[in-house]
GROMACS .gro file of N, CA and C in nm:
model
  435
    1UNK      N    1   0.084  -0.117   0.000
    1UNK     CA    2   0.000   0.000   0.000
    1UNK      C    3   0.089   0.124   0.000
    2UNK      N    4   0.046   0.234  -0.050
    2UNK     CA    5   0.115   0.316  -0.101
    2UNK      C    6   0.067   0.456   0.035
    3UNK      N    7   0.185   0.534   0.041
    3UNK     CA    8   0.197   0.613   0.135
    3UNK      C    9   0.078   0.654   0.188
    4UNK      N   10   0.023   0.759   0.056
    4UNK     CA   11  -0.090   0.792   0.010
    4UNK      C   12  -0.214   0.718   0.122
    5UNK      N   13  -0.216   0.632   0.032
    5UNK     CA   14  -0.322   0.557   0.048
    5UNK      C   15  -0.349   0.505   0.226
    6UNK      N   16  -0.233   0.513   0.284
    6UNK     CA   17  -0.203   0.439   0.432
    6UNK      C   18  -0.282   0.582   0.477
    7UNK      N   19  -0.211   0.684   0.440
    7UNK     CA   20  -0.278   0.800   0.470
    7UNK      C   21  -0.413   0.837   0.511
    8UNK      N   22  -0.498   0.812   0.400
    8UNK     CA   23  -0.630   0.815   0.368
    8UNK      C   24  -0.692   0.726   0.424
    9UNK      N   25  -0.639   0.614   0.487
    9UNK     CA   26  -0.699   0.506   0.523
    9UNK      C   27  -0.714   0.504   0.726
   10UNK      N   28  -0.570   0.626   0.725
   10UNK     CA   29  -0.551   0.677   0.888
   10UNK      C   30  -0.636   0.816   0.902
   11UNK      N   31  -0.732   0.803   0.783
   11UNK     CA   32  -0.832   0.971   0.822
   11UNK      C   33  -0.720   1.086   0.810
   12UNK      N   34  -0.641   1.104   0.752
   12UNK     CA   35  -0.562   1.223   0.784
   12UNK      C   36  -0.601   1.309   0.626
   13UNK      N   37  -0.642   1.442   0.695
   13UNK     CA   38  -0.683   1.537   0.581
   13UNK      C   39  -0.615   1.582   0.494
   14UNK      N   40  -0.640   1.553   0.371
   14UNK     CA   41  -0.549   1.635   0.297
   14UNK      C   42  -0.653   1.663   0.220
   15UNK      N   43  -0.735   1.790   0.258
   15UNK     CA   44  -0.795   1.886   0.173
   15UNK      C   45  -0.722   2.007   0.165
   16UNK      N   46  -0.761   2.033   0.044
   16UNK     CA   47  -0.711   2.176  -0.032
   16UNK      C   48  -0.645   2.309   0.147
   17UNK      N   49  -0.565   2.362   0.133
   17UNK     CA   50  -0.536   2.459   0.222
   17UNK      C   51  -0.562   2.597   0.179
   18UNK      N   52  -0.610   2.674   0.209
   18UNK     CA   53  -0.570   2.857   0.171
   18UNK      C   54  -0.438   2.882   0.220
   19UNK      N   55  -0.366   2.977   0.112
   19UNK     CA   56  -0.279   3.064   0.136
   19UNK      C   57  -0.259   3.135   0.267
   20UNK      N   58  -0.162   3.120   0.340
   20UNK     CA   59  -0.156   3.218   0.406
   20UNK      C   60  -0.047   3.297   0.463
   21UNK      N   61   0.047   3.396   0.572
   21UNK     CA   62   0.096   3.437   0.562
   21UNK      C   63   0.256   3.392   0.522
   22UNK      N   64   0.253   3.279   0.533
   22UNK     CA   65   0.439   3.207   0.499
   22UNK      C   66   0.320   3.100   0.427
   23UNK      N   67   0.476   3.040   0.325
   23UNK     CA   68   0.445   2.933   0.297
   23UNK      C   69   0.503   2.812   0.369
   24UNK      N   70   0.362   2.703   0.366
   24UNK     CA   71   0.383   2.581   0.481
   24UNK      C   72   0.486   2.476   0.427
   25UNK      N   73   0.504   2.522   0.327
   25UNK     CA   74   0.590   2.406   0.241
   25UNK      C   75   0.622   2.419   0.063
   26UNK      N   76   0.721   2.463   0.058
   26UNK     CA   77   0.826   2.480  -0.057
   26UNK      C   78   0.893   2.387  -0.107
   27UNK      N   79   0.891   2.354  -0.287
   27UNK     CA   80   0.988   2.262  -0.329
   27UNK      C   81   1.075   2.391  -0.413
   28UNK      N   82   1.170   2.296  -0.304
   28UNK     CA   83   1.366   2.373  -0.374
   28UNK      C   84   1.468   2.238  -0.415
   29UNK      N   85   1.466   2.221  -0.546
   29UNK     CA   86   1.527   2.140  -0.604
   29UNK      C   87   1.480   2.003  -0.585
   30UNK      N   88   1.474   1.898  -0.506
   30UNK     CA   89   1.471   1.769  -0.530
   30UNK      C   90   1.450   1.782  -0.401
   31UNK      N   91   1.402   1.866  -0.325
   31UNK     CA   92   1.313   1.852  -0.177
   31UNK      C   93   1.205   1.932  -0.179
   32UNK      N   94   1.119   1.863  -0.046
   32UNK     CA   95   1.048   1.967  -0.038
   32UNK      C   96   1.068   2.015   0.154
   33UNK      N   97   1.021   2.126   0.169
   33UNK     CA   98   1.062   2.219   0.328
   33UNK      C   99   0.957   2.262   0.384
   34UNK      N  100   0.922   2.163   0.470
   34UNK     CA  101   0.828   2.285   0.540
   34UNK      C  102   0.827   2.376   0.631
   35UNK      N  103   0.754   2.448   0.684
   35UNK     CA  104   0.799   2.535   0.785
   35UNK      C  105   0.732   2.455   0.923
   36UNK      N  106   0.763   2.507   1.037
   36UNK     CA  107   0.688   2.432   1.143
   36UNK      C  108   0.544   2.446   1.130
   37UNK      N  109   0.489   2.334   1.203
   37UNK     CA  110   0.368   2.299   1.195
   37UNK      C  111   0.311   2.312   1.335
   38UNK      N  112   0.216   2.353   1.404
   38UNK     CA  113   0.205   2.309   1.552
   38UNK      C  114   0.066   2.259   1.599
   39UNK      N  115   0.080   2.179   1.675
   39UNK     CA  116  -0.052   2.138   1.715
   39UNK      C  117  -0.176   2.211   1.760
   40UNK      N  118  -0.354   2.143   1.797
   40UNK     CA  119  -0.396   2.238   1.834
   40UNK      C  120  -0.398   2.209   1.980
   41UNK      N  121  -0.316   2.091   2.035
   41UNK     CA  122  -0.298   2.094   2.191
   41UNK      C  123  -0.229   2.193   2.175
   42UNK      N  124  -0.247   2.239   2.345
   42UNK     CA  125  -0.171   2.364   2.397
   42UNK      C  126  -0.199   2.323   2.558
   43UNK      N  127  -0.020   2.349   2.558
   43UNK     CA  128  -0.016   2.335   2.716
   43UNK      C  129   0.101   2.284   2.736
   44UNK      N  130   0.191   2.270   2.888
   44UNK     CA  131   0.323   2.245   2.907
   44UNK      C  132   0.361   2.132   2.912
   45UNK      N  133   0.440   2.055   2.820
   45UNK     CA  134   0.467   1.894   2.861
   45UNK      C  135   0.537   1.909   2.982
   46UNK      N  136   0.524   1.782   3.069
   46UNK     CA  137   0.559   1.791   3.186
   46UNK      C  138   0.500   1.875   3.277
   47UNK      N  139   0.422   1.954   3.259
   47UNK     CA  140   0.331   2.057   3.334
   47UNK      C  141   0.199   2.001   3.333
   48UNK      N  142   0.105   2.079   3.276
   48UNK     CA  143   0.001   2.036   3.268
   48UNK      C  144  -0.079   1.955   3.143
   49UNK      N  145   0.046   1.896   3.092
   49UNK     CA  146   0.005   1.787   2.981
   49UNK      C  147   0.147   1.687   3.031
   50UNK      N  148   0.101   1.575   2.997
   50UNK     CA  149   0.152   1.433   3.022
   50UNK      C  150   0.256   1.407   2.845
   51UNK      N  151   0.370   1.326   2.872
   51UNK     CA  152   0.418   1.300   2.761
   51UNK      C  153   0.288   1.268   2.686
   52UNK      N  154   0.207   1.132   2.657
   52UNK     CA  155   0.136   1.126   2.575
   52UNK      C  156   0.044   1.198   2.542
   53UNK      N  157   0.010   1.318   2.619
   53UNK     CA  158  -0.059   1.417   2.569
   53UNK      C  159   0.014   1.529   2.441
   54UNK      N  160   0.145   1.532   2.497
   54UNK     CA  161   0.278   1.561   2.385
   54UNK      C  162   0.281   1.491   2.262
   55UNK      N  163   0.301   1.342   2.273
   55UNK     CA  164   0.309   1.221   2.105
   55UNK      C  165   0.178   1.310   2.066
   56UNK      N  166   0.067   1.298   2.119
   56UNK     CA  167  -0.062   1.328   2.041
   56UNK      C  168  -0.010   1.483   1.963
   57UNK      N  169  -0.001   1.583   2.057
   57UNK     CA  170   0.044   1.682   1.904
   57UNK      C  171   0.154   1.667   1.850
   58UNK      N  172   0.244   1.612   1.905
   58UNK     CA  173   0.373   1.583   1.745
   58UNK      C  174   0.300   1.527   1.639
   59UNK      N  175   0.193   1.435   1.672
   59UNK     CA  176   0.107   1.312   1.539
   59UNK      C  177   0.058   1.450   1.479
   60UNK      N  178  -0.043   1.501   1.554
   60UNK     CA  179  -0.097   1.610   1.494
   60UNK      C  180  -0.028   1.701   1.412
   61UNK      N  181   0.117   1.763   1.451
   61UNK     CA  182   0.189   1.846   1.374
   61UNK      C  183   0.232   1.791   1.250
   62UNK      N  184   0.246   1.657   1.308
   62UNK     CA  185   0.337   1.560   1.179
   62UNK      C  186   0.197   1.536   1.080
   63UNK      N  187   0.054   1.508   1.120
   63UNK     CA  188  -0.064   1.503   0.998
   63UNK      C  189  -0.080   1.661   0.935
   64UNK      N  190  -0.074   1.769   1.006
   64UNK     CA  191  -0.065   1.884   0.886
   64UNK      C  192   0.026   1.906   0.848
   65UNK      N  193   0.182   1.844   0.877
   65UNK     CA  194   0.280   1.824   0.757
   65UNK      C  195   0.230   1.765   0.626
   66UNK      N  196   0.201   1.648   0.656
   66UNK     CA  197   0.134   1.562   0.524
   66UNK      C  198   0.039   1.619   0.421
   67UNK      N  199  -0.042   1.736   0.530
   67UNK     CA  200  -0.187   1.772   0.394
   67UNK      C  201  -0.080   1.890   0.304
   68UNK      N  202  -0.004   1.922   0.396
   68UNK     CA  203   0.097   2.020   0.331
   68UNK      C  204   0.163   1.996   0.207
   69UNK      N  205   0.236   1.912   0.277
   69UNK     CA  206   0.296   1.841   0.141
   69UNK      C  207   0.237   1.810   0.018
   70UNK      N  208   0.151   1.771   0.068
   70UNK     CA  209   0.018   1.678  -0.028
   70UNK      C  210  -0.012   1.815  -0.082
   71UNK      N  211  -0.087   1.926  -0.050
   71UNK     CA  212  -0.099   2.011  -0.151
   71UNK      C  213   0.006   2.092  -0.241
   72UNK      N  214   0.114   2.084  -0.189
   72UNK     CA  215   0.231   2.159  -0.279
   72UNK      C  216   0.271   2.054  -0.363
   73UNK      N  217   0.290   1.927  -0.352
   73UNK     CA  218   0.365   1.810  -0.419
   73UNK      C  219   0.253   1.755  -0.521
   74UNK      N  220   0.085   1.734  -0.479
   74UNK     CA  221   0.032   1.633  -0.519
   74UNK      C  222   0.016   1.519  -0.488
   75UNK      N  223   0.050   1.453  -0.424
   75UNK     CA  224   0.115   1.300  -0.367
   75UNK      C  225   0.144   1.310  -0.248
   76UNK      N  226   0.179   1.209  -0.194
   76UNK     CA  227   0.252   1.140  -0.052
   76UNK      C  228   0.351   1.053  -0.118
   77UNK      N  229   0.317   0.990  -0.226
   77UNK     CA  230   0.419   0.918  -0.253
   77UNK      C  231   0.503   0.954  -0.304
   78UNK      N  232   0.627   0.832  -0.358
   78UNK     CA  233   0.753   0.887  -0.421
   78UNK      C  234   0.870   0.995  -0.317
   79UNK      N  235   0.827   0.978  -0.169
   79UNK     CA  236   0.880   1.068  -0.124
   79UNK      C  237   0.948   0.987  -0.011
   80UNK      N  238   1.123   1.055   0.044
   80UNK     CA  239   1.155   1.007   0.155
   80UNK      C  240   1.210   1.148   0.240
   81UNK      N  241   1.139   1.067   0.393
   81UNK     CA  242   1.109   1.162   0.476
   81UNK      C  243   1.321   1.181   0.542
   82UNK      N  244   1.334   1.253   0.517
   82UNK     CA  245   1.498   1.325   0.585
   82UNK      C  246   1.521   1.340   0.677
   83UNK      N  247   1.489   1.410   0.745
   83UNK     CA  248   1.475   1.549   0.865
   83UNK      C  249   1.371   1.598   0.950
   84UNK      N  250   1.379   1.544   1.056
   84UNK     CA  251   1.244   1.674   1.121
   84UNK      C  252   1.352   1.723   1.219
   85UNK      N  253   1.259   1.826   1.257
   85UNK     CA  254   1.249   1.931   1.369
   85UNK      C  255   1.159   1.918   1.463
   86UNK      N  256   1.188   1.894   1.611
   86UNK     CA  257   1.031   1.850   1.670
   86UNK      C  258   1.084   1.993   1.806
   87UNK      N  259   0.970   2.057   1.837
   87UNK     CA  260   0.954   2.161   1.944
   87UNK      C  261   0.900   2.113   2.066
   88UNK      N  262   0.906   2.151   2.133
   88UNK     CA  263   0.798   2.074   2.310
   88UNK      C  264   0.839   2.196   2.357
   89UNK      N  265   0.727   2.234   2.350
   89UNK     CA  266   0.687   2.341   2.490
   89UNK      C  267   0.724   2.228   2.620
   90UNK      N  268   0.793   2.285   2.741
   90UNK     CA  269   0.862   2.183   2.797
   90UNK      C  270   0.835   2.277   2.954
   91UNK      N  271   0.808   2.213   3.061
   91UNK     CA  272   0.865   2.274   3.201
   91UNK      C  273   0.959   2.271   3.200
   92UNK      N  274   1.023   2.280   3.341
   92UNK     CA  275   1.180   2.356   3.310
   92UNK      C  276   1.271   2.226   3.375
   93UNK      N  277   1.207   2.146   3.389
   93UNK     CA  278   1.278   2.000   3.438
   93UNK      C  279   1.232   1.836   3.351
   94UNK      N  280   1.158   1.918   3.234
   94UNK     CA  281   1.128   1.795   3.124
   94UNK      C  282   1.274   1.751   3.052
   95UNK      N  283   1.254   1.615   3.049
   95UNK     CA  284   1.379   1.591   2.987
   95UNK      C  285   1.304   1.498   2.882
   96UNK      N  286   1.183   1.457   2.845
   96UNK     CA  287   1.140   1.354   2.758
   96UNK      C  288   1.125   1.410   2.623
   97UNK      N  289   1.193   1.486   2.558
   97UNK     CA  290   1.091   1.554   2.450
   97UNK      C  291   1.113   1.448   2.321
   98UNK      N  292   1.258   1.384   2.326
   98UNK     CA  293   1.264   1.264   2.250
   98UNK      C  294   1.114   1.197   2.212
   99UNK      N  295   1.078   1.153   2.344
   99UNK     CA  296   0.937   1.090   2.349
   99UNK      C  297   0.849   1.171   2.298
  100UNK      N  298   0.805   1.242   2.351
  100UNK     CA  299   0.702   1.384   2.234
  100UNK      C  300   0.723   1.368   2.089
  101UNK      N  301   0.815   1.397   2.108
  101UNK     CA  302   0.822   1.381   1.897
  101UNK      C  303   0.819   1.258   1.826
  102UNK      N  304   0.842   1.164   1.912
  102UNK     CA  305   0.796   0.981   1.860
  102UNK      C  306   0.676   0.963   1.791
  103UNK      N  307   0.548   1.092   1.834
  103UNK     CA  308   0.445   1.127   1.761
  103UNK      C  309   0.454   1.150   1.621
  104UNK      N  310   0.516   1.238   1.570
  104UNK     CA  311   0.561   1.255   1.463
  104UNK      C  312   0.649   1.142   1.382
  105UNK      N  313   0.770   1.113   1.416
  105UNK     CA  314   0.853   1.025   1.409
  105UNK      C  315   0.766   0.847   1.302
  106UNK      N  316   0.660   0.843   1.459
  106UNK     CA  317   0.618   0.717   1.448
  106UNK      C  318   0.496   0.722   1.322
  107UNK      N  319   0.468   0.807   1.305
  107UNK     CA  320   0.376   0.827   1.172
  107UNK      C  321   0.417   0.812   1.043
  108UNK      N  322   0.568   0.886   1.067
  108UNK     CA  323   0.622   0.889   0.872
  108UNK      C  324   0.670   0.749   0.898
  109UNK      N  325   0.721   0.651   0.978
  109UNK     CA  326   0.741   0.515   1.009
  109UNK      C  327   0.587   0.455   0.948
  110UNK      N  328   0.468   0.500   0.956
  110UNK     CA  329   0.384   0.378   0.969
  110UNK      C  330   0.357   0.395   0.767
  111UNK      N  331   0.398   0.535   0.780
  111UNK     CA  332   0.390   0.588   0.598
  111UNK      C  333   0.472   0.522   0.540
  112UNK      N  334   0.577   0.559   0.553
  112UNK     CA  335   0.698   0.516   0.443
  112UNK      C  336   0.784   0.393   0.520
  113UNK      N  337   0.720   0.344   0.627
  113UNK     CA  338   0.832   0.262   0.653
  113UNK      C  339   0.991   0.261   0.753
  114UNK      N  340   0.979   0.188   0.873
  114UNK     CA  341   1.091   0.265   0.983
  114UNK      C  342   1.207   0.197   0.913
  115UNK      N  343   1.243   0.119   0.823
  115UNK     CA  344   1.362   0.109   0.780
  115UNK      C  345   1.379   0.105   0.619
  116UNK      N  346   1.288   0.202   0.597
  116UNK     CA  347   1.286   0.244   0.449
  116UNK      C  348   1.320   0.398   0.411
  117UNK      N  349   1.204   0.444   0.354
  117UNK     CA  350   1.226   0.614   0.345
  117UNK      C  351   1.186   0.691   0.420
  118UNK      N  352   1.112   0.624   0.533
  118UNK     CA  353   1.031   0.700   0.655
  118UNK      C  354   1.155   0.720   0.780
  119UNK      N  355   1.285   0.577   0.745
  119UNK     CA  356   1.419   0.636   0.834
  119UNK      C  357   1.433   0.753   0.816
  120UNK      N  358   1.519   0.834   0.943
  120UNK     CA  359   1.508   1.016   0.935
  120UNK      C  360   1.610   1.001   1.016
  121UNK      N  361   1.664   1.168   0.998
  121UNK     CA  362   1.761   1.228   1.094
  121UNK      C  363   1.634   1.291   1.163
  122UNK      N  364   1.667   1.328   1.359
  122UNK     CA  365   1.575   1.403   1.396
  122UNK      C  366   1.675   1.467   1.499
  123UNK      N  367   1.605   1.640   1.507
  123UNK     CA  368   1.624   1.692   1.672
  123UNK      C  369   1.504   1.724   1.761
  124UNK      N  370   1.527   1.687   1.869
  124UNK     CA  371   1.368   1.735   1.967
  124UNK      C  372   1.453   1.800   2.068
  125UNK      N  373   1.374   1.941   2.075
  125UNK     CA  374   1.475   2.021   2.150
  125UNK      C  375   1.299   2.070   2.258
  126UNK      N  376   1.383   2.130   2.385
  126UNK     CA  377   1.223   2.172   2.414
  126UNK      C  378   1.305   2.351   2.453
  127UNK      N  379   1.154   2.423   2.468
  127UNK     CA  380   1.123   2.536   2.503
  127UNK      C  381   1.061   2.594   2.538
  128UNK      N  382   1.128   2.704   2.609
  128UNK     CA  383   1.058   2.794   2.735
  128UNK      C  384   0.929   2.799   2.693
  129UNK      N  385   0.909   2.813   2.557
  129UNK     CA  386   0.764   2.851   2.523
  129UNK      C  387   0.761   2.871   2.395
  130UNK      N  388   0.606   2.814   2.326
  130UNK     CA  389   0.612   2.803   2.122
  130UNK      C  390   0.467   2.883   2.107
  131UNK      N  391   0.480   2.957   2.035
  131UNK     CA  392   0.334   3.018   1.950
  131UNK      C  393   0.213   2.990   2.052
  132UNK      N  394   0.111   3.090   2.068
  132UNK     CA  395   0.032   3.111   2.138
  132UNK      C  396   0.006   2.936   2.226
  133UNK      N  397   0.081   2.960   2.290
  133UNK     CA  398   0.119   2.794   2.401
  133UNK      C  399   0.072   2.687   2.347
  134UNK      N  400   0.116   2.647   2.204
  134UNK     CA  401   0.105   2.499   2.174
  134UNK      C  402   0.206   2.397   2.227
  135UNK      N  403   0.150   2.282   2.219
  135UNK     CA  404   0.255   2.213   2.305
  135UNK      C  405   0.333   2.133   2.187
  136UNK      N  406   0.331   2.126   2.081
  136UNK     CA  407   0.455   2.114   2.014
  136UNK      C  408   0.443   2.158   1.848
  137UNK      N  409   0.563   2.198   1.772
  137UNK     CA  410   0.588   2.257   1.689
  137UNK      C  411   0.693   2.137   1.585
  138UNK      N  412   0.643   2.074   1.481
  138UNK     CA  413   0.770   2.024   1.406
  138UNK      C  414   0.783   2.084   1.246
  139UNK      N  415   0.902   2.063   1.223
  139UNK     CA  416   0.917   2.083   1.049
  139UNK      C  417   0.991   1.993   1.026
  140UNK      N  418   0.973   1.963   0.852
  140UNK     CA  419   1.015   1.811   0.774
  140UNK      C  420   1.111   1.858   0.669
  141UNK      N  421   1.190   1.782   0.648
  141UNK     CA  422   1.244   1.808   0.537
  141UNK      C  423   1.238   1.692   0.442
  142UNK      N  424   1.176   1.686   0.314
  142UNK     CA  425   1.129   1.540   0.247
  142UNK      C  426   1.227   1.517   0.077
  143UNK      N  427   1.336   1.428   0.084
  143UNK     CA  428   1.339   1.414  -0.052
  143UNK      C  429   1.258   1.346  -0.177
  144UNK      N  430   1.246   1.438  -0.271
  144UNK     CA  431   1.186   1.352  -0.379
  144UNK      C  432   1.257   1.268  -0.447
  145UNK      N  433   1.201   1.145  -0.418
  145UNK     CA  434   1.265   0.995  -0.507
  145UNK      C  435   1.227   1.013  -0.659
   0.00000   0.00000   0.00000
C-alpha cells in the first residue's frame, strides 16, 4: 500500500489549504521544506500535559505536515522523509521531548516505513515557550525519489 493511500486510510486530511501568511511548504530542487507545523494541543509537557498528551500533538503536527505536502507536491508518494524538527513546549525540568516527537517520528514510520524512506535524521529540542502555548511545533524536510 502506497503512502498515500495508508494516509487516507488513517483519516488524515489532505484537503485543499488557503494561502496564508508564509508558505507551509516549498519545493527547492529535489526537496520539499516545510515550515513548522504546531498542534492544536496547547499546554506544558511535563506541566500540565503528560508525555502522551505531547506524542498526540507531534502526530498532529506531523498530519498537517502531510496535507501540506500533499498540496504543494500532489502526492505522498515517491517521497523520503529526511529530517524533522520537533519543538515541546517543555517545564523547566522535562527531559522527555525525544518521546514527544515519537508522535511525529512514528507516523512517517507507519507511511513510508521505519527502515525504508520514513528512516530520518531528527532533533527534539524543548522550550521555554512556542506560539500562542502549543505544546509542540515540528518541520520536515522530504526528498523527492
Amino acid at each position: 500500500m502506497s503512502a498515500q493511500q495508508k494516509a487516507k486510510e488513517l483519516g488524515i486530511d489532505l484537503s485543499e489549504q488557503e494561502k496564508g501568511y508564509l508558505n507551509l511548504c516549498i519545493k527547492s530542487g529535489g526537496q520539499l521544506i516545510t515550515s513548522g507545523h504546531v498542534s492544536d494541543i496547547k499546554g506544558i509537557v511535563g506541566g500540565d500535559l503528560t508525555v502522551d498528551d505531547g506524542y498526540k500533538a507531534a502526530r498532529e503536527c506531523a498530519e498537517k505536515i502531510l496535507r501540506s505536502v500533499y498540496n504543494t507536491h500532489g502526492t505522498l508518494d515517491g517521497l523520503r522523509v529526511v529530517k524533522l524538527l520537533g519543538c515541546v513546549y517543555s517545564a523547566p525540568d522535562f527531559t522527555d521531548q525525544h518521546l514527544v516527537i515519537n508522535g511525529a517520528s512514528d507516523l512517517f514510520h507507519e507511511l513510508y516505513g521505519k527502515d525504508g524512506h520514513g528512516y530520518h535524521a531528527r532533533s527534539a529540542l524543548g522550550f521555554a515557550a512556542l506560539p500562542t502555548g502549543v505544546a509542540a511545533e515540528v518541520e520536515a524536510i522530504f526528498a523527492l525519489l
